[in-house]
CSV table of C-alpha atoms in Angstrom, one decimal:
chain,number,residue,atom,x,y,z
A,1,MET,CA,91.2,-149.8,-61.4
A,2,GLN,CA,92.8,-149.9,-57.9
A,3,PRO,CA,95.9,-147.9,-57.2
A,4,LEU,CA,99.1,-149.9,-57.7
A,5,THR,CA,102.0,-149.4,-55.3
A,6,LEU,CA,105.3,-150.9,-56.4
A,7,PRO,CA,108.1,-149.6,-54.2
A,8,ILE,CA,111.7,-150.6,-54.9
A,9,PRO,CA,112.8,-153.6,-52.8
A,10,THR,CA,113.3,-152.7,-49.2
A,11,SER,CA,116.8,-154.2,-49.4
A,12,ALA,CA,117.9,-151.7,-52.0
A,13,PRO,CA,120.7,-149.4,-50.7
A,14,ALA,CA,120.4,-145.6,-50.9
A,15,LEU,CA,121.1,-144.3,-54.4
A,16,THR,CA,124.3,-142.3,-54.4
A,17,GLU,CA,127.0,-141.3,-56.9
A,18,GLU,CA,129.7,-141.8,-54.2
A,19,GLY,CA,131.8,-144.8,-55.0
A,20,PHE,CA,129.8,-145.4,-58.2
A,21,THR,CA,131.5,-147.9,-60.6
A,22,GLY,CA,128.9,-148.2,-63.3
A,23,PRO,CA,125.2,-148.9,-64.0
A,24,THR,CA,123.6,-152.2,-62.9
A,25,VAL,CA,120.9,-153.8,-65.1
A,26,SER,CA,119.8,-157.4,-64.7
A,27,GLY,CA,117.1,-159.4,-66.5
A,28,ASP,CA,114.9,-158.2,-69.2
A,29,LEU,CA,113.7,-154.6,-69.8
A,30,PRO,CA,111.2,-153.8,-68.8
A,31,GLY,CA,111.4,-155.7,-65.6
A,32,PRO,CA,108.1,-157.1,-64.1
A,33,ARG,CA,107.4,-154.2,-61.9
A,34,SER,CA,108.1,-151.7,-64.6
A,35,ARG,CA,106.0,-153.7,-67.0
A,36,ALA,CA,103.0,-153.6,-64.7
A,37,LEU,CA,103.2,-149.8,-64.5
A,38,LEU,CA,103.8,-149.4,-68.2
A,39,GLU,CA,100.7,-151.5,-69.0
A,40,ARG,CA,98.6,-149.4,-66.7
A,41,GLN,CA,99.9,-146.3,-68.2
A,42,ALA,CA,99.0,-147.5,-71.7
A,43,GLN,CA,95.5,-148.2,-70.6
A,44,ARG,CA,94.9,-144.8,-69.0
A,45,GLU,CA,97.1,-142.2,-70.6
A,46,SER,CA,97.1,-140.5,-74.0
A,47,ASN,CA,98.5,-142.0,-77.1
A,48,ALA,CA,100.7,-138.9,-77.3
A,49,ARG,CA,103.0,-140.2,-74.6
A,50,THR,CA,106.5,-140.7,-76.1
A,51,TYR,CA,109.4,-141.5,-73.8
A,52,PRO,CA,108.0,-144.8,-72.3
A,53,ARG,CA,107.7,-146.2,-75.8
A,54,HIS,CA,111.5,-146.1,-76.3
A,55,LEU,CA,112.6,-146.1,-72.6
A,56,PRO,CA,110.5,-148.9,-71.1
A,57,ILE,CA,111.2,-148.3,-67.4
A,58,ALA,CA,109.2,-147.0,-64.5
A,59,VAL,CA,111.2,-144.8,-62.2
A,60,ALA,CA,111.4,-145.3,-58.4
A,61,ASP,CA,114.0,-142.8,-57.3
A,62,ALA,CA,116.9,-140.7,-58.6
A,63,ARG,CA,119.9,-138.8,-57.4
A,64,GLY,CA,122.4,-136.7,-59.3
A,65,SER,CA,123.1,-138.4,-62.7
A,66,LEU,CA,121.5,-141.7,-61.6
A,67,VAL,CA,118.0,-143.2,-61.9
A,68,ARG,CA,116.7,-146.4,-60.4
A,69,ASP,CA,113.7,-148.1,-61.7
A,70,VAL,CA,111.1,-150.0,-59.7
A,71,ASP,CA,112.9,-153.3,-60.4
A,72,GLY,CA,116.1,-152.1,-58.8
A,73,ASN,CA,118.1,-151.4,-62.0
A,74,VAL,CA,120.3,-148.4,-61.8
A,75,PHE,CA,120.9,-146.2,-65.0
A,76,ILE,CA,123.1,-143.3,-65.9
A,77,ASP,CA,120.7,-140.6,-67.0
A,78,PHE,CA,122.0,-138.8,-70.1
A,79,LEU,CA,118.6,-137.3,-70.8
A,80,ALA,CA,118.0,-135.4,-67.5
A,81,GLY,CA,114.4,-134.5,-68.1
A,82,ALA,CA,115.2,-133.5,-71.7
A,83,GLY,CA,117.8,-131.1,-70.3
A,84,VAL,CA,115.6,-129.7,-67.5
A,85,LEU,CA,117.7,-131.1,-64.6
A,86,SER,CA,120.8,-129.0,-65.0
A,87,LEU,CA,122.1,-129.9,-61.6
A,88,GLY,CA,120.9,-133.5,-61.7
A,89,HIS,CA,118.1,-135.2,-59.9
A,90,ASN,CA,117.2,-134.0,-56.4
A,91,HIS,CA,120.1,-131.7,-55.8
A,92,PRO,CA,120.2,-131.6,-52.0
A,93,GLU,CA,120.6,-127.8,-51.7
A,94,LEU,CA,117.8,-127.2,-54.1
A,95,VAL,CA,115.6,-129.7,-52.3
A,96,ARG,CA,116.1,-127.7,-49.1
A,97,VAL,CA,115.4,-124.4,-50.8
A,98,ALA,CA,112.2,-125.8,-52.4
A,99,ALA,CA,111.0,-127.2,-49.0
A,100,ARG,CA,111.5,-123.8,-47.3
A,101,GLN,CA,109.6,-122.1,-50.1
A,102,LEU,CA,106.8,-124.6,-50.0
A,103,GLU,CA,106.2,-123.6,-46.3
A,104,THR,CA,106.3,-119.9,-47.1
A,105,PHE,CA,104.5,-119.1,-50.3
A,106,THR,CA,104.0,-121.1,-53.5
A,107,HIS,CA,101.8,-119.3,-56.0
A,108,GLY,CA,101.8,-115.5,-56.6
A,109,LEU,CA,100.5,-114.8,-60.1
A,110,ASP,CA,102.6,-111.8,-61.1
A,111,LEU,CA,102.8,-110.1,-57.7
A,112,PRO,CA,106.3,-109.2,-56.5
A,113,THR,CA,107.8,-111.4,-53.9
A,114,PRO,CA,111.3,-111.7,-52.4
A,115,ALA,CA,111.7,-115.1,-54.2
A,116,LYS,CA,110.7,-113.6,-57.5
A,117,ASP,CA,112.9,-110.5,-57.1
A,118,ASP,CA,115.9,-112.8,-56.3
A,119,PHE,CA,115.2,-114.9,-59.4
A,120,VAL,CA,114.9,-111.8,-61.7
A,121,THR,CA,118.2,-110.4,-60.2
A,122,ALA,CA,119.9,-113.7,-60.8
A,123,GLN,CA,118.7,-114.1,-64.4
A,124,LEU,CA,119.6,-110.6,-65.4
A,125,SER,CA,123.0,-111.0,-63.8
A,126,MET,CA,123.8,-113.9,-66.1
A,127,LEU,CA,123.3,-111.8,-69.2
A,128,PRO,CA,126.4,-110.4,-71.0
A,129,ALA,CA,127.2,-107.0,-69.4
A,130,ALA,CA,126.1,-105.0,-72.5
A,131,LEU,CA,122.6,-106.4,-72.2
A,132,ARG,CA,121.9,-106.3,-68.5
A,133,ASP,CA,120.5,-102.7,-68.4
A,134,ARG,CA,118.7,-103.0,-71.7
A,135,MET,CA,116.6,-106.1,-71.1
A,136,LYS,CA,113.2,-106.7,-69.4
A,137,ILE,CA,111.9,-110.0,-68.3
A,138,HIS,CA,108.4,-111.4,-68.8
A,139,PHE,CA,107.0,-114.5,-67.1
A,140,CYS,CA,104.9,-116.8,-69.3
A,141,GLY,CA,103.0,-119.9,-68.9
A,142,PRO,CA,105.4,-122.5,-67.5
A,143,THR,CA,106.7,-124.1,-70.8
A,144,GLY,CA,109.2,-123.2,-73.5
A,145,ALA,CA,106.4,-123.3,-76.1
A,146,ASN,CA,104.4,-120.7,-74.3
A,147,ALA,CA,107.5,-118.5,-74.0
A,148,VAL,CA,107.9,-118.8,-77.8
A,149,GLU,CA,104.3,-117.8,-78.2
A,150,ALA,CA,105.0,-114.8,-76.0
A,151,ALA,CA,108.1,-113.8,-78.0
A,152,ILE,CA,106.2,-113.9,-81.3
A,153,LYS,CA,103.3,-112.0,-79.9
A,154,LEU,CA,105.6,-109.4,-78.5
A,155,CYS,CA,107.4,-108.8,-81.8
A,156,LYS,CA,104.2,-108.6,-83.7
A,157,THR,CA,102.8,-106.1,-81.3
A,158,ALA,CA,106.0,-104.0,-81.3
A,159,THR,CA,106.5,-103.9,-85.1
A,160,GLY,CA,102.9,-104.0,-86.3
A,161,ARG,CA,103.9,-106.6,-88.7
A,162,GLY,CA,102.7,-110.2,-89.0
A,163,ASP,CA,105.1,-112.6,-90.8
A,164,VAL,CA,107.8,-114.6,-89.1
A,165,VAL,CA,110.9,-116.2,-90.5
A,166,SER,CA,112.1,-119.5,-89.1
A,167,PHE,CA,114.6,-122.2,-90.2
A,168,ALA,CA,114.4,-125.7,-91.5
A,169,GLY,CA,115.2,-128.2,-88.8
A,170,GLY,CA,114.2,-125.9,-86.0
A,171,PHE,CA,112.0,-126.9,-83.1
A,172,HIS,CA,110.1,-124.4,-81.0
A,173,GLY,CA,107.2,-126.3,-79.4
A,174,SER,CA,103.9,-128.0,-79.9
A,175,THR,CA,101.4,-125.2,-79.3
A,176,THR,CA,99.8,-123.2,-82.2
A,177,ALA,CA,102.4,-120.5,-83.0
A,178,ALA,CA,105.3,-122.5,-81.7
A,179,MET,CA,104.4,-125.4,-83.9
A,180,ALA,CA,103.9,-123.1,-86.9
A,181,VAL,CA,107.6,-122.0,-86.7
A,182,THR,CA,108.8,-125.6,-86.1
A,183,GLY,CA,110.2,-127.5,-89.0
A,184,LEU,CA,108.8,-130.9,-88.1
A,185,VAL,CA,106.3,-131.6,-90.8
A,186,GLU,CA,105.0,-134.8,-89.2
A,187,GLN,CA,103.9,-132.9,-86.1
A,188,LYS,CA,102.0,-130.2,-88.1
A,189,ALA,CA,100.4,-132.4,-90.8
A,190,PRO,CA,97.4,-133.5,-88.7
A,191,VAL,CA,96.6,-130.0,-87.5
A,192,THR,CA,95.1,-127.8,-90.2
A,193,ASN,CA,94.8,-124.0,-90.3
A,194,GLY,CA,98.0,-123.3,-88.4
A,195,MET,CA,99.4,-119.8,-87.9
A,196,PRO,CA,99.9,-118.2,-91.3
A,197,GLY,CA,102.7,-116.0,-92.5
A,198,VAL,CA,105.6,-118.3,-91.5
A,199,HIS,CA,108.5,-118.6,-94.0
A,200,PHE,CA,111.2,-121.3,-93.6
A,201,PHE,CA,114.8,-120.8,-94.8
A,202,PRO,CA,117.8,-123.1,-94.9
A,203,TYR,CA,119.9,-123.4,-91.7
A,204,SER,CA,123.7,-123.7,-91.8
A,205,SER,CA,123.8,-127.5,-91.6
A,206,CYS,CA,127.0,-127.9,-93.4
A,207,THR,CA,127.3,-131.7,-93.1
A,208,HIS,CA,124.1,-131.9,-95.2
A,209,CYS,CA,124.0,-128.5,-96.9
A,210,PRO,CA,120.4,-127.6,-97.8
A,211,LEU,CA,121.7,-125.8,-100.9
A,212,GLY,CA,123.8,-128.7,-102.1
A,213,LEU,CA,127.1,-127.1,-101.5
A,214,SER,CA,130.3,-128.4,-99.9
A,215,PRO,CA,131.5,-126.9,-96.6
A,216,GLU,CA,134.6,-125.6,-98.5
A,217,SER,CA,132.5,-123.7,-101.0
A,218,SER,CA,129.3,-122.8,-99.1
A,219,GLY,CA,130.6,-119.9,-97.1
A,220,THR,CA,127.5,-118.1,-95.8
A,221,ALA,CA,125.2,-119.1,-98.7
A,222,CYS,CA,122.3,-119.7,-96.4
A,223,ALA,CA,122.5,-116.2,-95.0
A,224,THR,CA,122.9,-114.8,-98.5
A,225,TYR,CA,119.8,-116.6,-99.6
A,226,LEU,CA,117.9,-115.1,-96.6
A,227,GLU,CA,119.3,-111.6,-97.3
A,228,ASN,CA,118.3,-111.7,-101.0
A,229,ALA,CA,114.8,-112.9,-100.1
A,230,LEU,CA,114.2,-110.2,-97.5
A,231,THR,CA,115.6,-107.3,-99.6
A,232,ASP,CA,114.3,-108.3,-103.0
A,233,PRO,CA,111.3,-106.1,-103.9
A,234,LEU,CA,110.0,-109.1,-105.9
A,235,GLY,CA,111.0,-111.6,-103.2
A,236,GLY,CA,107.4,-112.2,-102.1
A,237,ILE,CA,108.0,-111.8,-98.4
A,238,PRO,CA,106.8,-108.7,-96.5
A,239,ARG,CA,109.2,-107.5,-93.9
A,240,PRO,CA,108.6,-109.9,-91.1
A,241,ALA,CA,107.8,-109.1,-87.4
A,242,ALA,CA,110.6,-111.4,-86.3
A,243,VAL,CA,113.3,-114.0,-87.2
A,244,ILE,CA,113.4,-116.9,-84.7
A,245,MET,CA,116.4,-119.3,-84.6
A,246,GLU,CA,118.2,-121.7,-82.3
A,247,MET,CA,122.0,-121.3,-82.1
A,248,ILE,CA,122.2,-125.1,-81.8
A,249,GLN,CA,119.2,-127.0,-83.2
A,250,GLY,CA,118.4,-129.5,-80.5
A,251,GLU,CA,115.5,-131.7,-81.6
A,252,GLY,CA,116.8,-131.1,-85.1
A,253,GLY,CA,119.8,-133.3,-84.4
A,254,VAL,CA,122.3,-131.2,-82.3
A,255,ILE,CA,123.3,-128.9,-85.2
A,256,PRO,CA,125.3,-125.8,-84.3
A,257,ALA,CA,124.9,-122.8,-86.5
A,258,THR,CA,128.2,-121.7,-88.0
A,259,ARG,CA,129.6,-118.5,-86.5
A,260,GLU,CA,129.5,-116.7,-89.9
A,261,PHE,CA,125.8,-117.7,-90.5
A,262,ALA,CA,124.7,-116.5,-87.1
A,263,ARG,CA,126.5,-113.2,-87.3
A,264,ARG,CA,125.2,-112.5,-90.9
A,265,VAL,CA,121.6,-113.2,-89.7
A,266,ARG,CA,122.1,-110.8,-86.8
A,267,ALA,CA,123.6,-108.1,-89.0
A,268,LEU,CA,120.8,-108.5,-91.5
A,269,THR,CA,118.0,-108.4,-89.0
A,270,ARG,CA,119.5,-105.3,-87.3
A,271,GLU,CA,119.9,-103.5,-90.7
A,272,LEU,CA,116.3,-104.2,-91.6
A,273,GLY,CA,114.8,-103.5,-88.2
A,274,ILE,CA,113.6,-107.0,-87.6
A,275,PRO,CA,113.7,-108.3,-84.0
A,276,LEU,CA,115.8,-111.4,-83.7
A,277,ILE,CA,114.4,-114.1,-81.3
A,278,VAL,CA,117.0,-116.6,-80.1
A,279,ASP,CA,115.4,-119.7,-78.7
A,280,GLU,CA,117.6,-120.8,-75.8
A,281,VAL,CA,115.0,-123.2,-74.2
A,282,GLN,CA,117.4,-126.2,-74.6
A,283,THR,CA,120.7,-124.4,-74.9
A,284,GLY,CA,120.3,-121.9,-72.1
A,285,CYS,CA,121.4,-122.1,-68.4
A,286,GLY,CA,124.8,-123.3,-69.2
A,287,ARG,CA,124.1,-126.3,-71.4
A,288,THR,CA,126.7,-125.4,-74.1
A,289,GLY,CA,129.4,-124.1,-71.7
A,290,THR,CA,128.3,-120.5,-71.6
A,291,TRP,CA,125.1,-119.4,-69.8
A,292,PHE,CA,123.5,-118.7,-73.2
A,293,ALA,CA,124.7,-120.3,-76.5
A,294,PHE,CA,124.5,-116.9,-78.3
A,295,GLU,CA,127.4,-115.7,-76.3
A,296,GLN,CA,129.7,-118.0,-78.2
A,297,TYR,CA,128.7,-116.2,-81.4
A,298,ASP,CA,129.3,-112.6,-80.2
A,299,ILE,CA,125.8,-111.5,-81.1
A,300,GLU,CA,123.1,-109.7,-79.1
A,301,PRO,CA,119.5,-110.9,-79.7
A,302,ASP,CA,116.5,-108.7,-79.2
A,303,VAL,CA,114.5,-111.5,-77.5
A,304,ILE,CA,115.8,-114.5,-75.6
A,305,VAL,CA,113.5,-117.4,-74.9
A,306,ALA,CA,114.4,-119.5,-71.8
A,307,SER,CA,112.7,-122.3,-69.9
A,308,LYS,CA,113.7,-126.0,-69.2
A,309,ALA,CA,116.6,-125.6,-66.8
A,310,LEU,CA,115.7,-122.3,-65.3
A,311,SER,CA,114.7,-123.7,-61.9
A,312,GLY,CA,117.6,-126.2,-61.7
A,313,ILE,CA,115.4,-128.9,-60.3
A,314,GLY,CA,112.6,-129.4,-62.7
A,315,THR,CA,109.9,-127.2,-61.3
A,316,PRO,CA,108.4,-125.4,-64.3
A,317,VAL,CA,109.1,-121.8,-65.2
A,318,ALA,CA,109.5,-119.9,-68.5
A,319,VAL,CA,110.6,-116.4,-69.4
A,320,ILE,CA,111.4,-114.1,-72.3
A,321,LEU,CA,114.1,-111.5,-71.9
A,322,TYR,CA,113.8,-108.7,-74.4
A,323,ASP,CA,115.0,-105.3,-75.3
A,324,LYS,CA,113.0,-102.6,-73.5
A,325,ALA,CA,112.3,-100.9,-76.9
A,326,LEU,CA,109.9,-103.8,-77.7
A,327,ASP,CA,107.8,-103.4,-74.6
A,328,ARG,CA,104.6,-102.1,-76.3
A,329,TRP,CA,102.3,-104.5,-74.4
A,330,ALA,CA,99.2,-103.4,-72.6
A,331,PRO,CA,98.5,-104.9,-69.2
A,332,GLY,CA,97.4,-108.5,-69.5
A,333,ALA,CA,98.6,-108.8,-73.1
A,334,HIS,CA,100.2,-112.2,-72.4
A,335,ILE,CA,99.3,-113.9,-69.1
A,336,GLY,CA,99.2,-117.3,-67.6
A,337,THR,CA,97.9,-118.6,-64.3
A,338,PHE,CA,101.1,-120.5,-63.4
A,339,ARG,CA,103.5,-117.7,-64.2
A,340,GLY,CA,104.1,-117.1,-60.5
A,341,ASN,CA,105.7,-120.4,-59.4
A,342,GLN,CA,107.5,-119.3,-56.3
A,343,VAL,CA,109.2,-122.6,-55.7
A,344,ALA,CA,110.8,-122.4,-59.2
A,345,PHE,CA,111.9,-118.8,-58.5
A,346,ALA,CA,113.5,-119.8,-55.2
A,347,THR,CA,115.4,-122.8,-56.6
A,348,GLY,CA,116.3,-121.0,-59.8
A,349,ALA,CA,118.0,-118.2,-57.9
A,350,ALA,CA,119.8,-120.8,-55.8
A,351,ALA,CA,120.8,-122.7,-58.9
A,352,VAL,CA,122.6,-119.6,-60.3
A,353,ASP,CA,124.5,-119.3,-57.0
A,354,ILE,CA,125.5,-123.0,-57.2
A,355,VAL,CA,126.6,-122.6,-60.9
A,356,ARG,CA,128.9,-119.8,-59.9
A,357,ARG,CA,130.2,-121.3,-56.7
A,358,ASP,CA,130.8,-124.8,-58.0
A,359,ARG,CA,132.3,-123.6,-61.3
A,360,VAL,CA,129.7,-125.6,-63.2
A,361,LEU,CA,130.3,-123.9,-66.5
A,362,GLU,CA,133.9,-124.9,-66.3
A,363,ASN,CA,132.8,-128.4,-65.7
A,364,VAL,CA,130.5,-128.3,-68.7
A,365,ARG,CA,133.4,-127.3,-70.9
A,366,ALA,CA,135.8,-129.9,-69.4
A,367,ARG,CA,133.2,-132.7,-69.6
A,368,GLY,CA,132.4,-131.7,-73.2
A,369,GLU,CA,136.0,-132.1,-74.2
A,370,GLN,CA,136.0,-135.5,-72.4
A,371,VAL,CA,132.9,-136.6,-74.4
A,372,ALA,CA,134.4,-135.5,-77.6
A,373,ALA,CA,137.6,-137.5,-77.0
A,374,LEU,CA,135.8,-140.6,-75.8
A,375,LEU,CA,133.3,-140.7,-78.7
A,376,LYS,CA,135.9,-139.7,-81.4
A,377,PRO,CA,136.6,-143.4,-82.3
A,378,LEU,CA,133.0,-143.7,-83.5
A,379,GLU,CA,133.8,-141.4,-86.4
A,380,SER,CA,135.7,-144.2,-88.1
A,381,LEU,CA,132.6,-146.4,-88.3
A,382,GLU,CA,130.9,-146.3,-91.7
A,383,TRP,CA,127.5,-146.1,-90.2
A,384,VAL,CA,128.4,-143.0,-88.1
A,385,CYS,CA,128.0,-139.8,-90.2
A,386,GLU,CA,129.2,-137.4,-87.5
A,387,VAL,CA,129.7,-136.9,-83.8
A,388,ARG,CA,129.0,-133.2,-82.9
A,389,GLY,CA,128.1,-131.0,-80.0
A,390,ARG,CA,129.0,-128.2,-77.7
A,391,GLY,CA,129.5,-128.4,-73.9
A,392,LEU,CA,127.2,-131.1,-72.7
A,393,MET,CA,124.8,-131.2,-75.7
A,394,TRP,CA,125.9,-134.0,-78.1
A,395,GLY,CA,124.6,-136.0,-81.0
A,396,ILE,CA,125.8,-139.1,-82.8
A,397,GLU,CA,124.3,-139.1,-86.3
A,398,LEU,CA,123.7,-142.6,-87.8
A,399,VAL,CA,123.3,-143.5,-91.4
A,400,ASP,CA,122.8,-146.5,-93.7
A,401,PRO,CA,126.4,-147.1,-94.8
A,402,ALA,CA,125.1,-148.3,-98.2
A,403,THR,CA,123.1,-145.2,-99.0
A,404,GLY,CA,124.3,-142.5,-96.6
A,405,ARG,CA,120.7,-141.8,-95.7
A,406,PRO,CA,119.5,-141.1,-92.2
A,407,ASP,CA,119.0,-144.4,-90.3
A,408,GLY,CA,116.4,-143.9,-87.5
A,409,ALA,CA,116.0,-147.6,-87.0
A,410,ARG,CA,119.7,-147.9,-86.2
A,411,ALA,CA,119.5,-145.0,-83.8
A,412,GLU,CA,116.6,-146.7,-82.0
A,413,ALA,CA,118.5,-149.9,-81.8
A,414,VAL,CA,121.5,-148.0,-80.3
A,415,GLN,CA,119.1,-146.3,-77.8
A,416,ALA,CA,117.7,-149.7,-76.8
A,417,ARG,CA,121.1,-151.3,-76.4
A,418,ALA,CA,122.4,-148.3,-74.4
A,419,LEU,CA,119.4,-148.7,-72.0
A,420,ARG,CA,120.2,-152.4,-71.5
A,421,GLY,CA,123.8,-151.3,-70.8
A,422,GLY,CA,122.5,-148.9,-68.2
A,423,VAL,CA,122.5,-145.5,-70.0
A,424,ILE,CA,119.4,-143.4,-70.8
A,425,VAL,CA,119.7,-141.4,-74.1
A,426,GLU,CA,117.3,-139.8,-76.5
A,427,THR,CA,117.0,-139.7,-80.3
A,428,GLY,CA,116.2,-136.9,-82.6
A,429,GLY,CA,117.2,-135.3,-85.9
A,430,ARG,CA,115.8,-136.1,-89.3
A,431,ASP,CA,114.1,-139.5,-89.3
A,432,GLY,CA,115.2,-139.8,-85.7
A,433,CYS,CA,118.7,-140.8,-86.8
A,434,VAL,CA,120.7,-138.9,-84.1
A,435,VAL,CA,121.4,-140.4,-80.7
A,436,ARG,CA,121.3,-137.4,-78.3
A,437,LEU,CA,123.1,-136.8,-75.0
A,438,LEU,CA,121.9,-134.2,-72.4
A,439,PRO,CA,123.6,-135.1,-69.1
A,440,PRO,CA,123.4,-133.0,-66.0
A,441,LEU,CA,125.8,-130.1,-66.1
A,442,ASN,CA,127.6,-131.1,-62.9
A,443,VAL,CA,128.1,-134.7,-64.1
A,444,THR,CA,131.4,-136.2,-62.9
A,445,ALA,CA,134.3,-137.4,-65.1
A,446,ASP,CA,133.9,-140.9,-63.8
A,447,ILE,CA,130.2,-141.0,-64.8
A,448,VAL,CA,130.9,-139.6,-68.2
A,449,ALA,CA,133.6,-142.2,-68.7
A,450,ALA,CA,131.2,-145.0,-67.7
A,451,ALA,CA,128.4,-143.7,-69.9
A,452,CYS,CA,130.6,-143.3,-72.9
A,453,ARG,CA,131.9,-146.8,-72.6
A,454,VAL,CA,128.4,-148.1,-72.9
A,455,LEU,CA,127.6,-145.8,-75.8
A,456,VAL,CA,130.7,-146.7,-77.8
A,457,ASP,CA,129.8,-150.4,-77.4
A,458,ALA,CA,126.2,-149.7,-78.4
A,459,VAL,CA,127.0,-147.8,-81.5
A,460,THR,CA,129.8,-150.2,-82.5
A,461,ALA,CA,127.4,-153.2,-82.1
A,462,ALA,CA,125.0,-151.5,-84.4
A,463,GLY,CA,127.2,-152.8,-87.2
A,464,PRO,CA,127.1,-152.2,-90.9
A,465,THR,CA,123.9,-154.3,-91.2
A,466,GLY,CA,122.2,-152.6,-88.3
A,467,GLU,CA,122.1,-155.7,-86.1
A,468,THR,CA,122.5,-155.0,-82.4
A,469,ALA,CA,122.4,-158.5,-81.0
């Protein structure tokens, strides 16, 4: 098959957010040029591909919060590389930093370099003050899943124990151990002989209480259940090597842990000498309005898993930050050829400087309040169960109004209508019933307003019968 080159039309203007008034989409989706590339992709790439099945576009170029496809349509990107592009597409300063590093040194295994040293300094500086002198950093393979694997391995090595506690609804990755501690049964079902010794407990999802209680009466019942199981001599669970949790379940449907639940889990694990791993792959680097989501709960994890937005520009890097007391590893205990991505280190250090200089975390909080206000009218619709989120991580949960059950088909229809209106969003949660928003953290108020108009129209048009036409 011959290479196919489909540049955007030469008459297309430069893509810019300056003077932006809204997305522009004309004709059918996919357009003819996108369709050609999608068909070639289907012939040559794995069946495991996901995003093109629900977002049928082929991308030509991008800038900030905007994406243009090869047919010239311009979209607002509220997916941002699944949260990777914290400062939007092709941030000009990060592009320049990356270009300089590409000319200097690109791959260094775990050798020290100025770029790596700057990155480590930047990441440790973003920890709460009480943690900065207690934590070490470890570079993993360049994915969040590999960092989860490293965190589990670290805790098993340090404690000499083997079991791991995770929570229903959690998502930690698709590799062996990461998938084992992930709640998504559909993903695990085809793969037999997964990592043993994983125990799932209910998470504080008060809208759909796993214990059948109401928010008014549930209190910290989920934490009590965990405490009873781990302290009961007849509870059947040996003291685990680790407890792993997300402060806000992302793929699980944007479900924040309650403050009481998170603090009870932390107190219990500390009392029992169980390392607490907090997975900040999606919530880290400012996504929820603080650098790490756990800061909003006034807890201190033993291990922090971070990846996705660490480089600020999409170049891959993953780390775990952990209490020095856990560092029982021998040399080479957890390695990875691509753990020395100097370009990611250089842009990641620069991204931290930009976050501070441009008051990006303040923007996250302000834009989060804007999203909450603009989407609030959706809560009156009988097919909207809940609109929830923190900072710039939001979910709209859709249900069948007749039964109250999760309605993934309705969420897919909303996603498709939003795309036709010029906004890229993702779905997730149980049965895929949650429309998820992950815009760049430096998104402007005007772009948020334009995107939310499209989303409100798309959700409203879903109607009680689920029709979107």
